[in-house]
CSV table of C-alpha atoms in Angstrom, one decimal:
chain,number,residue,atom,x,y,z
A,1,MET,CA,18.3,16.2,-0.3
A,2,SER,CA,21.7,14.1,-0.6
A,3,GLU,CA,25.1,13.1,0.4
A,4,GLU,CA,28.6,12.7,-0.9
A,5,GLU,CA,30.8,11.4,1.9
A,6,THR,CA,31.8,7.7,1.7
A,7,PRO,CA,32.5,5.9,4.9
A,8,GLU,CA,35.2,3.2,4.9
A,9,GLU,CA,32.7,0.4,5.2
A,10,ILE,CA,30.5,0.0,2.1
A,11,MET,CA,27.2,-1.6,2.9
A,12,SER,CA,24.6,-3.2,0.7
A,13,LEU,CA,21.0,-2.1,0.3
A,14,PRO,CA,18.1,-4.7,0.8
A,15,LEU,CA,17.6,-4.5,-2.9
A,16,ASP,CA,21.3,-5.0,-3.9
A,17,ALA,CA,20.8,-8.3,-5.6
A,18,TRP,CA,17.6,-7.1,-7.3
A,19,HIS,CA,19.5,-4.1,-8.8
A,20,ARG,CA,22.2,-6.3,-10.1
A,21,ALA,CA,19.7,-8.6,-11.6
A,22,GLN,CA,18.3,-5.6,-13.5
A,23,SER,CA,21.8,-4.9,-14.9
A,24,ALA,CA,22.3,-1.8,-12.8
A,25,ARG,CA,25.7,-0.3,-12.8
A,26,MET,CA,26.6,-0.1,-9.0
A,27,VAL,CA,28.8,2.5,-7.4
A,28,PRO,CA,29.7,3.4,-3.8
A,29,PHE,CA,27.6,6.3,-2.7
A,30,ALA,CA,26.8,7.6,0.8
A,31,GLY,CA,28.3,4.4,2.3
A,32,TYR,CA,26.3,2.0,0.2
A,33,GLU,CA,26.6,0.2,-3.1
A,34,MET,CA,23.9,1.9,-5.1
A,35,PRO,CA,22.6,1.8,-8.7
A,36,ILE,CA,23.8,4.9,-10.7
A,37,GLN,CA,22.0,3.8,-13.9
A,38,TYR,CA,20.4,1.0,-15.8
A,39,GLU,CA,19.8,1.8,-19.4
A,40,GLY,CA,21.4,5.3,-19.4
A,41,ILE,CA,20.9,8.5,-17.5
A,42,VAL,CA,19.2,10.5,-20.2
A,43,ALA,CA,16.8,7.7,-21.1
A,44,GLU,CA,15.9,7.2,-17.4
A,45,HIS,CA,15.5,10.9,-16.9
A,46,GLU,CA,13.1,11.2,-19.8
A,47,TRP,CA,11.2,8.1,-18.8
A,48,THR,CA,10.5,9.6,-15.4
A,49,ARG,CA,9.4,12.9,-16.9
A,50,THR,CA,6.9,11.1,-19.1
A,51,SER,CA,5.9,7.9,-17.3
A,52,ALA,CA,7.1,6.7,-13.8
A,53,GLY,CA,10.5,5.8,-12.4
A,54,LEU,CA,11.2,3.7,-9.3
A,55,PHE,CA,14.1,4.9,-7.2
A,56,ASP,CA,15.7,2.9,-4.3
A,57,VAL,CA,16.4,5.5,-1.6
A,58,SER,CA,16.8,3.0,1.2
A,59,HIS,CA,20.1,4.5,2.2
A,60,MET,CA,18.3,7.4,3.7
A,61,GLY,CA,17.6,7.4,7.5
A,62,GLN,CA,14.1,6.7,8.8
A,63,LEU,CA,13.8,7.9,12.4
A,64,LEU,CA,10.9,7.6,14.8
A,65,LEU,CA,10.7,9.9,17.8
A,66,SER,CA,8.3,9.6,20.8
A,67,GLY,CA,8.1,10.7,24.4
A,68,PRO,CA,6.6,13.3,26.7
A,69,ASP,CA,6.4,16.9,25.5
A,70,LEU,CA,7.7,15.7,22.1
A,71,ASP,CA,6.7,18.8,20.1
A,72,ALA,CA,8.5,21.2,22.4
A,73,ALA,CA,11.6,19.0,22.5
A,74,VAL,CA,11.8,18.8,18.7
A,75,GLU,CA,11.1,22.5,18.2
A,76,ALA,CA,14.1,23.3,20.4
A,77,VAL,CA,16.2,21.5,17.7
A,78,LEU,CA,14.4,22.3,14.5
A,79,PRO,CA,12.9,25.6,13.3
A,80,ILE,CA,9.5,23.9,12.6
A,81,ASP,CA,6.1,24.9,13.9
A,82,LEU,CA,4.7,21.6,15.0
A,83,SER,CA,1.4,23.2,16.2
A,84,THR,CA,0.4,23.4,12.5
A,85,LEU,CA,1.6,19.9,11.5
A,86,LYS,CA,-1.5,17.8,11.5
A,87,LEU,CA,-1.8,14.0,11.7
A,88,GLY,CA,-1.2,12.6,8.2
A,89,SER,CA,0.9,15.6,7.0
A,90,GLN,CA,4.6,16.1,6.5
A,91,ARG,CA,6.8,19.1,6.2
A,92,TYR,CA,10.3,20.1,5.1
A,93,SER,CA,12.7,21.2,7.9
A,94,LEU,CA,16.3,21.8,8.6
A,95,LEU,CA,18.8,20.6,11.2
A,96,LEU,CA,20.9,23.7,12.1
A,97,ASP,CA,24.0,24.3,14.1
A,98,GLU,CA,24.4,27.2,16.6
A,99,ASN,CA,25.6,29.5,13.8
A,100,GLY,CA,22.7,28.8,11.6
A,101,GLY,CA,24.6,26.6,9.3
A,102,VAL,CA,22.8,23.7,7.7
A,103,LEU,CA,23.7,20.3,9.2
A,104,ASP,CA,21.0,18.5,7.1
A,105,ASP,CA,17.7,19.0,5.5
A,106,LEU,CA,14.9,16.5,6.3
A,107,MET,CA,11.2,15.7,6.2
A,108,VAL,CA,9.1,15.6,9.3
A,109,SER,CA,5.7,13.7,9.5
A,110,ARG,CA,3.2,13.5,12.3
A,111,TRP,CA,2.3,9.9,13.1
A,112,PRO,CA,0.0,9.0,15.9
A,113,GLU,CA,2.0,9.8,19.1
A,114,HIS,CA,5.2,9.9,17.1
A,115,LEU,CA,7.2,12.1,14.7
A,116,TYR,CA,8.7,10.4,11.8
A,117,LEU,CA,11.9,11.9,10.2
A,118,VAL,CA,13.6,11.1,6.9
A,119,VAL,CA,17.2,12.3,6.8
A,120,ASN,CA,20.0,12.1,4.3
A,121,GLY,CA,21.9,8.8,4.0
A,122,ALA,CA,25.5,10.1,4.5
A,123,THR,CA,24.6,12.4,7.3
A,124,LYS,CA,22.2,10.1,9.2
A,125,TRP,CA,24.7,8.8,11.7
A,126,ASP,CA,25.7,12.4,12.6
A,127,ASP,CA,22.1,13.4,12.6
A,128,ILE,CA,21.2,10.6,15.1
A,129,GLY,CA,24.2,11.6,17.3
A,130,HIS,CA,23.1,15.3,17.2
A,131,LEU,CA,19.5,14.5,18.0
A,132,ARG,CA,20.4,12.2,20.8
A,133,GLU,CA,22.8,14.9,22.2
A,134,HIS,CA,20.3,17.7,22.0
A,135,LEU,CA,16.9,16.0,22.7
A,136,PRO,CA,15.9,15.3,26.4
A,137,ASP,CA,16.8,11.8,27.7
A,138,ASP,CA,13.1,10.8,27.9
A,139,ILE,CA,12.6,11.3,24.2
A,140,THR,CA,13.0,7.9,22.4
A,141,LEU,CA,14.7,7.8,19.0
A,142,ASN,CA,14.3,4.7,17.0
A,143,HIS,CA,16.4,4.3,13.8
A,144,LEU,CA,14.2,2.1,11.6
A,145,GLU,CA,17.0,0.1,10.1
A,146,ASP,CA,14.6,-2.7,9.2
A,147,ARG,CA,12.7,-0.5,6.8
A,148,ALA,CA,13.5,0.2,3.1
A,149,LEU,CA,12.3,3.3,1.2
A,150,LEU,CA,11.2,3.5,-2.5
A,151,ALA,CA,10.3,6.6,-4.5
A,152,LEU,CA,7.9,6.2,-7.4
A,153,GLN,CA,8.0,9.4,-9.4
A,154,GLY,CA,6.4,10.6,-12.6
A,155,PRO,CA,3.1,11.6,-14.2
A,156,LYS,CA,1.9,8.0,-14.4
A,157,ALA,CA,3.1,7.0,-10.9
A,158,ALA,CA,-0.4,7.4,-9.4
A,159,ASP,CA,-2.0,5.1,-12.0
A,160,ALA,CA,0.6,2.4,-11.5
A,161,LEU,CA,0.6,2.5,-7.7
A,162,ALA,CA,-3.2,2.7,-7.4
A,163,ARG,CA,-3.5,-0.8,-8.8
A,164,HIS,CA,-1.7,-2.3,-5.8
A,165,ALA,CA,-2.1,0.1,-2.8
A,166,GLU,CA,-5.1,-0.6,-0.6
A,167,GLY,CA,-5.6,1.6,2.4
A,168,GLU,CA,-7.7,3.7,4.7
A,169,TYR,CA,-8.8,5.9,1.8
A,170,PRO,CA,-8.1,5.9,-2.0
A,171,LEU,CA,-4.7,6.9,-3.1
A,172,SER,CA,-6.3,9.8,-5.0
A,173,GLY,CA,-7.2,11.2,-1.5
A,174,LEU,CA,-3.5,11.9,-0.9
A,175,THR,CA,-2.4,15.3,-1.9
A,176,PHE,CA,1.2,16.7,-1.9
A,177,MET,CA,2.9,16.3,1.5
A,178,LYS,CA,0.2,14.0,2.9
A,179,PHE,CA,0.7,10.4,3.8
A,180,GLY,CA,-1.4,7.3,4.8
A,181,GLN,CA,-1.2,3.7,5.8
A,182,TYR,CA,-1.7,1.1,3.0
A,183,THR,CA,-0.9,-2.4,2.1
A,184,ILE,CA,0.8,-3.6,-1.1
A,185,ALA,CA,0.6,-7.3,-1.8
A,186,GLY,CA,-0.4,-7.8,1.8
A,187,HIS,CA,2.6,-5.9,3.2
A,188,GLU,CA,2.0,-2.9,5.4
A,189,VAL,CA,3.5,0.3,3.9
A,190,THR,CA,3.4,4.0,4.6
A,191,ILE,CA,2.9,6.1,1.5
A,192,ALA,CA,3.7,9.8,1.3
A,193,ARG,CA,2.8,11.9,-1.7
A,194,ALA,CA,6.2,13.6,-2.1
A,195,GLY,CA,9.5,13.2,-3.9
A,196,TYR,CA,12.6,14.8,-5.2
A,197,THR,CA,12.1,15.1,-8.9
A,198,GLY,CA,9.5,17.9,-9.2
A,199,GLU,CA,7.0,15.3,-10.5
A,200,ASP,CA,3.9,14.0,-8.8
A,201,GLY,CA,5.0,10.9,-7.0
A,202,PHE,CA,5.2,8.8,-3.8
A,203,GLU,CA,7.7,7.7,-1.2
A,204,ILE,CA,6.9,4.2,0.1
A,205,SER,CA,8.3,3.0,3.4
A,206,VAL,CA,8.2,-0.8,3.5
A,207,ALA,CA,9.8,-3.6,5.6
A,208,ALA,CA,13.2,-4.5,4.2
A,209,ASP,CA,12.3,-8.1,3.9
A,210,ALA,CA,9.3,-7.2,1.7
A,211,VAL,CA,10.9,-4.5,-0.5
A,212,GLU,CA,12.0,-6.8,-3.3
A,213,GLU,CA,8.4,-8.2,-3.8
A,214,VAL,CA,7.1,-4.6,-3.8
A,215,ALA,CA,9.7,-3.3,-6.3
A,216,THR,CA,9.2,-6.3,-8.6
A,217,LEU,CA,5.4,-5.8,-8.5
A,218,LEU,CA,5.6,-2.1,-9.3
A,219,CYS,CA,8.2,-2.6,-12.1
A,220,GLY,CA,5.9,-5.2,-13.6
A,221,GLU,CA,3.6,-2.3,-14.5
A,222,PRO,CA,4.1,-1.0,-18.0
A,223,GLU,CA,4.5,2.6,-16.8
A,224,VAL,CA,7.3,1.8,-14.3
A,225,LYS,CA,11.1,1.3,-14.8
A,226,PRO,CA,13.9,1.3,-12.2
A,227,ILE,CA,15.9,4.5,-12.3
A,228,GLY,CA,19.4,5.2,-10.9
A,229,LEU,CA,21.1,8.0,-9.0
A,230,GLY,CA,22.3,9.7,-12.2
A,231,ALA,CA,18.8,10.6,-13.3
A,232,ARG,CA,17.8,11.4,-9.8
A,233,ASP,CA,20.4,14.1,-9.7
A,234,SER,CA,19.5,15.6,-13.1
A,235,LEU,CA,15.8,15.5,-12.3
A,236,ARG,CA,16.2,17.3,-8.9
A,237,LEU,CA,18.5,19.9,-10.6
A,238,GLU,CA,15.8,20.7,-13.1
A,239,ALA,CA,13.4,20.9,-10.2
A,240,GLY,CA,15.7,23.5,-8.5
A,241,LEU,CA,16.0,21.4,-5.4
A,242,PRO,CA,19.2,21.6,-3.3
A,243,LEU,CA,21.5,18.7,-2.8
A,244,TYR,CA,23.0,18.4,0.7
A,245,GLY,CA,26.7,18.2,0.7
A,246,HIS,CA,26.8,20.3,-2.5
A,247,ASP,CA,24.3,23.2,-2.3
A,248,LEU,CA,23.8,23.0,1.4
A,249,SER,CA,26.5,22.6,4.1
A,250,PRO,CA,27.3,24.0,7.6
A,251,GLU,CA,28.9,26.9,5.7
A,252,THR,CA,25.5,27.9,4.2
A,253,SER,CA,22.5,29.5,6.0
A,254,PRO,CA,18.9,28.7,5.0
A,255,ILE,CA,18.3,32.3,4.1
A,256,GLU,CA,21.1,32.6,1.5
A,257,ALA,CA,20.0,29.2,0.1
A,258,GLY,CA,16.4,30.5,-0.4
A,259,LEU,CA,14.9,28.1,2.2
A,260,ILE,CA,13.1,30.6,4.3
A,261,PHE,CA,10.0,28.4,3.9
A,262,GLY,CA,11.8,25.9,6.1
A,263,ILE,CA,11.7,28.4,9.0
A,264,ASN,CA,8.0,28.5,9.9
A,265,LYS,CA,6.4,31.8,10.5
A,266,ARG,CA,5.9,31.5,14.2
A,267,ARG,CA,9.5,30.4,14.7
A,268,ARG,CA,10.8,33.4,12.8
A,269,THR,CA,9.0,35.6,15.4
A,270,GLU,CA,9.7,33.6,18.5
A,271,GLY,CA,13.1,32.1,17.7
A,272,GLY,CA,14.3,29.5,20.2
A,273,TYR,CA,16.1,27.2,17.7
A,274,PRO,CA,19.8,26.8,16.9
A,275,GLY,CA,21.1,29.7,14.8
A,276,ALA,CA,17.9,31.8,15.3
A,277,GLU,CA,19.8,35.0,16.0
A,278,ARG,CA,21.8,34.9,12.7
A,279,ILE,CA,18.8,33.7,10.7
A,280,ASN,CA,16.4,36.4,12.0
A,281,ARG,CA,19.1,39.0,11.3
A,282,GLU,CA,19.5,37.8,7.7
A,283,ILE,CA,15.7,37.8,7.2
A,284,VAL,CA,15.7,41.5,8.1
A,285,GLU,CA,19.0,42.7,6.6
A,286,GLY,CA,19.5,40.2,3.7
A,287,THR,CA,22.6,38.1,3.0
A,288,PRO,CA,25.8,39.0,1.1
A,289,ARG,CA,25.3,36.1,-1.3
A,290,LYS,CA,22.4,34.2,-2.7
A,291,TRP,CA,21.8,30.7,-4.2
A,292,VAL,CA,20.6,31.2,-7.8
A,293,GLY,CA,19.9,29.2,-10.9
A,294,LEU,CA,21.9,29.7,-14.1
A,295,THR,CA,21.2,28.8,-17.7
A,296,LEU,CA,24.2,28.4,-19.9
A,297,GLU,CA,24.6,28.7,-23.7
A,298,GLY,CA,26.1,25.8,-25.7
A,299,ARG,CA,26.4,22.2,-24.7
A,300,LEU,CA,29.2,22.1,-22.1
A,301,PRO,CA,27.9,21.7,-18.5
A,302,ALA,CA,29.3,23.6,-15.6
A,303,ARG,CA,30.2,21.3,-12.7
A,304,GLU,CA,30.5,21.9,-9.0
A,305,GLY,CA,33.3,24.3,-8.2
A,306,ALA,CA,33.2,26.2,-11.5
A,307,GLU,CA,33.9,30.0,-11.0
A,308,ILE,CA,31.2,32.5,-11.8
A,309,PHE,CA,32.3,35.9,-13.2
A,310,ALA,CA,30.9,39.4,-13.8
A,311,GLY,CA,33.4,40.9,-16.1
A,312,ASP,CA,36.9,40.1,-14.6
A,313,THR,CA,35.6,39.8,-11.1
A,314,GLN,CA,34.6,36.4,-9.6
A,315,VAL,CA,31.3,36.8,-8.0
A,316,GLY,CA,30.4,33.2,-7.2
A,317,THR,CA,30.8,29.5,-7.5
A,318,VAL,CA,28.7,26.7,-9.0
A,319,THR,CA,27.5,24.2,-6.5
A,320,SER,CA,25.7,21.8,-8.9
A,321,GLY,CA,25.4,21.7,-12.6
A,322,GLY,CA,24.7,19.5,-15.6
A,323,PHE,CA,23.0,19.2,-18.9
A,324,SER,CA,19.2,19.4,-18.8
A,325,PRO,CA,17.6,16.7,-20.9
A,326,THR,CA,14.3,18.4,-20.7
A,327,LEU,CA,15.5,21.9,-21.7
A,328,GLY,CA,18.3,20.9,-24.1
A,329,HIS,CA,21.0,23.1,-22.6
A,330,PRO,CA,23.2,23.2,-19.6
A,331,ILE,CA,21.8,24.5,-16.2
A,332,ALA,CA,23.5,25.1,-12.9
A,333,VAL,CA,23.0,26.4,-9.4
A,334,GLY,CA,25.4,28.3,-7.2
A,335,TYR,CA,26.1,31.1,-4.8
A,336,VAL,CA,26.7,34.6,-6.2
A,337,ASP,CA,27.1,38.0,-4.6
A,338,ALA,CA,23.7,39.5,-3.8
A,339,ALA,CA,24.4,42.4,-6.2
A,340,HIS,CA,24.5,39.9,-9.1
A,341,ALA,CA,21.5,37.7,-8.1
A,342,GLN,CA,18.7,39.4,-10.0
A,343,ILE,CA,16.9,37.3,-12.5
A,344,ASP,CA,18.3,37.7,-16.0
A,345,THR,CA,21.6,39.1,-14.8
A,346,ALA,CA,24.3,38.3,-17.4
A,347,LEU,CA,27.3,36.5,-16.0
A,348,GLU,CA,30.0,34.1,-17.2
A,349,VAL,CA,31.0,30.6,-15.9
A,350,GLN,CA,34.5,29.2,-16.3
A,351,VAL,CA,34.2,25.8,-17.9
A,352,ARG,CA,37.6,24.1,-18.6
A,353,ASN,CA,39.5,27.0,-20.3
A,354,LYS,CA,36.4,28.9,-21.6
A,355,ARG,CA,34.2,31.5,-20.2
A,356,LEU,CA,30.6,30.5,-21.1
A,357,PRO,CA,27.8,33.1,-21.2
A,358,ALA,CA,25.2,32.5,-18.5
A,359,ARG,CA,22.1,34.2,-17.1
A,360,VAL,CA,20.5,34.1,-13.7
A,361,ALA,CA,17.3,32.1,-14.1
A,362,LYS,CA,14.1,31.7,-12.2
A,363,MET,CA,13.8,28.3,-10.5
A,364,PRO,CA,12.6,25.7,-10.8
A,365,PHE,CA,14.0,25.3,-14.3
A,366,VAL,CA,11.2,22.8,-15.1
A,367,GLN,CA,7.9,23.5,-13.5
A,368,HIS,CA,6.8,21.3,-10.6
A,369,ARG,CA,3.8,19.0,-11.1
A,370,TYR,CA,2.9,18.1,-7.6
A,371,PHE,CA,-0.6,16.9,-7.0
A,372,ARG,CA,-2.4,19.4,-4.8
A,373,GLY,CA,-5.9,18.2,-5.4
A,374,SER,CA,-8.3,18.2,-8.4
C-alpha cells in the first residue's frame, strides 16, 4: 500500500524528533515529514532481509467502525466476505468506485463488536469521506488519530519483539494475518502478524504518546534498526506488492492488477459492491492488459512511466521500478497488453535513450517468508 500526493500542510509524526535524533533524512511524503533513510537505502534493505527493521508508518489511517448491522453495511462498500472473517483475523480488501476502479487498498480486522481498518496515508481523508458518505448514518467511524503505527519486519523480528510483548497468548501463537492484544513496557498495543516487505513481521498499533518509548525499546535490541521509506519501497517491490498511487489508481481494476484474491469468493457470485458488474465481467472475459513483473538486464533501473515495447510497438508502461539489492539486477512492474503478459515473454523497456532487454517474470521477485505456523 502507499501514497504520493502531498497536501499543502506538512504535518509531523509523533516520532518526528526521535527520527531526527537517529540522524534520519526527512522528506515530505503523504502530507508528513517522514524518514526516507538513516544509513542508506541498500544497507537498510539488506538489514531488513537478514535481521529486523523498524518502520514508522504512523501516517497511515487507523479507522474503527461500529454500529448495527455493521457487516452488511461494510459489505455494501467493500468486496469482502465478512462472514468468514473471524475475531482476531485480518484480511486485505479494496475500496472501489462505481466503475470498479481502485480508490484505495486496505486491511480489515475484526475486533470485538468493531471492524478496524488501516488505510493509506495520502488517501485516508478521501477514504474517510467516502466511507461516511456511503455507510449508513448509524454506523460510527472513529479515526484513531491518537494512535501511532510501527512495523517490525524481518526474519529476526519475532525474536526481538517476543522479549517485550506480553499478552493473551505467546507471540508465537500469532500466524500471518492474525492479531492480538498485548502490552509492551506496560503500554497496551495491538499486534498483527503482517507487513509490507514479504518478510515475517508485525504491525504494532500503539498510543501516540507511548510510541517513542516503544520504538526506543525495540531499537535497543541488537537485531533491530530503524528503516526509512526508501528501503520500504525496494523491499515491497521485491515482494511484488502494489503501491497505491503508482501501481493502483481509479484507472485500474483489481482484476487487471492481479488482485482477484481481494474479491472474496461469495462476493464474486453475489456481487452487491461498487464496480461488481465490471469486475465480474473481467473475471469471465479477462482484461485487455495485465500487471506484470519484469526483470531487466544491466544495472540501469526503469522508473515509473518508462515505456515497454515489443518490437517497435509500445505494449505497456512501467508503474514502479528499481534496482533489487537482493537479486543484484533491476526489476520493475507495470501494465502490458494481455498478449504480452505471459511469463518469460521477451520485451524491451525504454530507459533514458536506451532500449533495455526485459522479460516478464513471475512474482514475487523474492519469495515471501510469512509465518503461517510451524
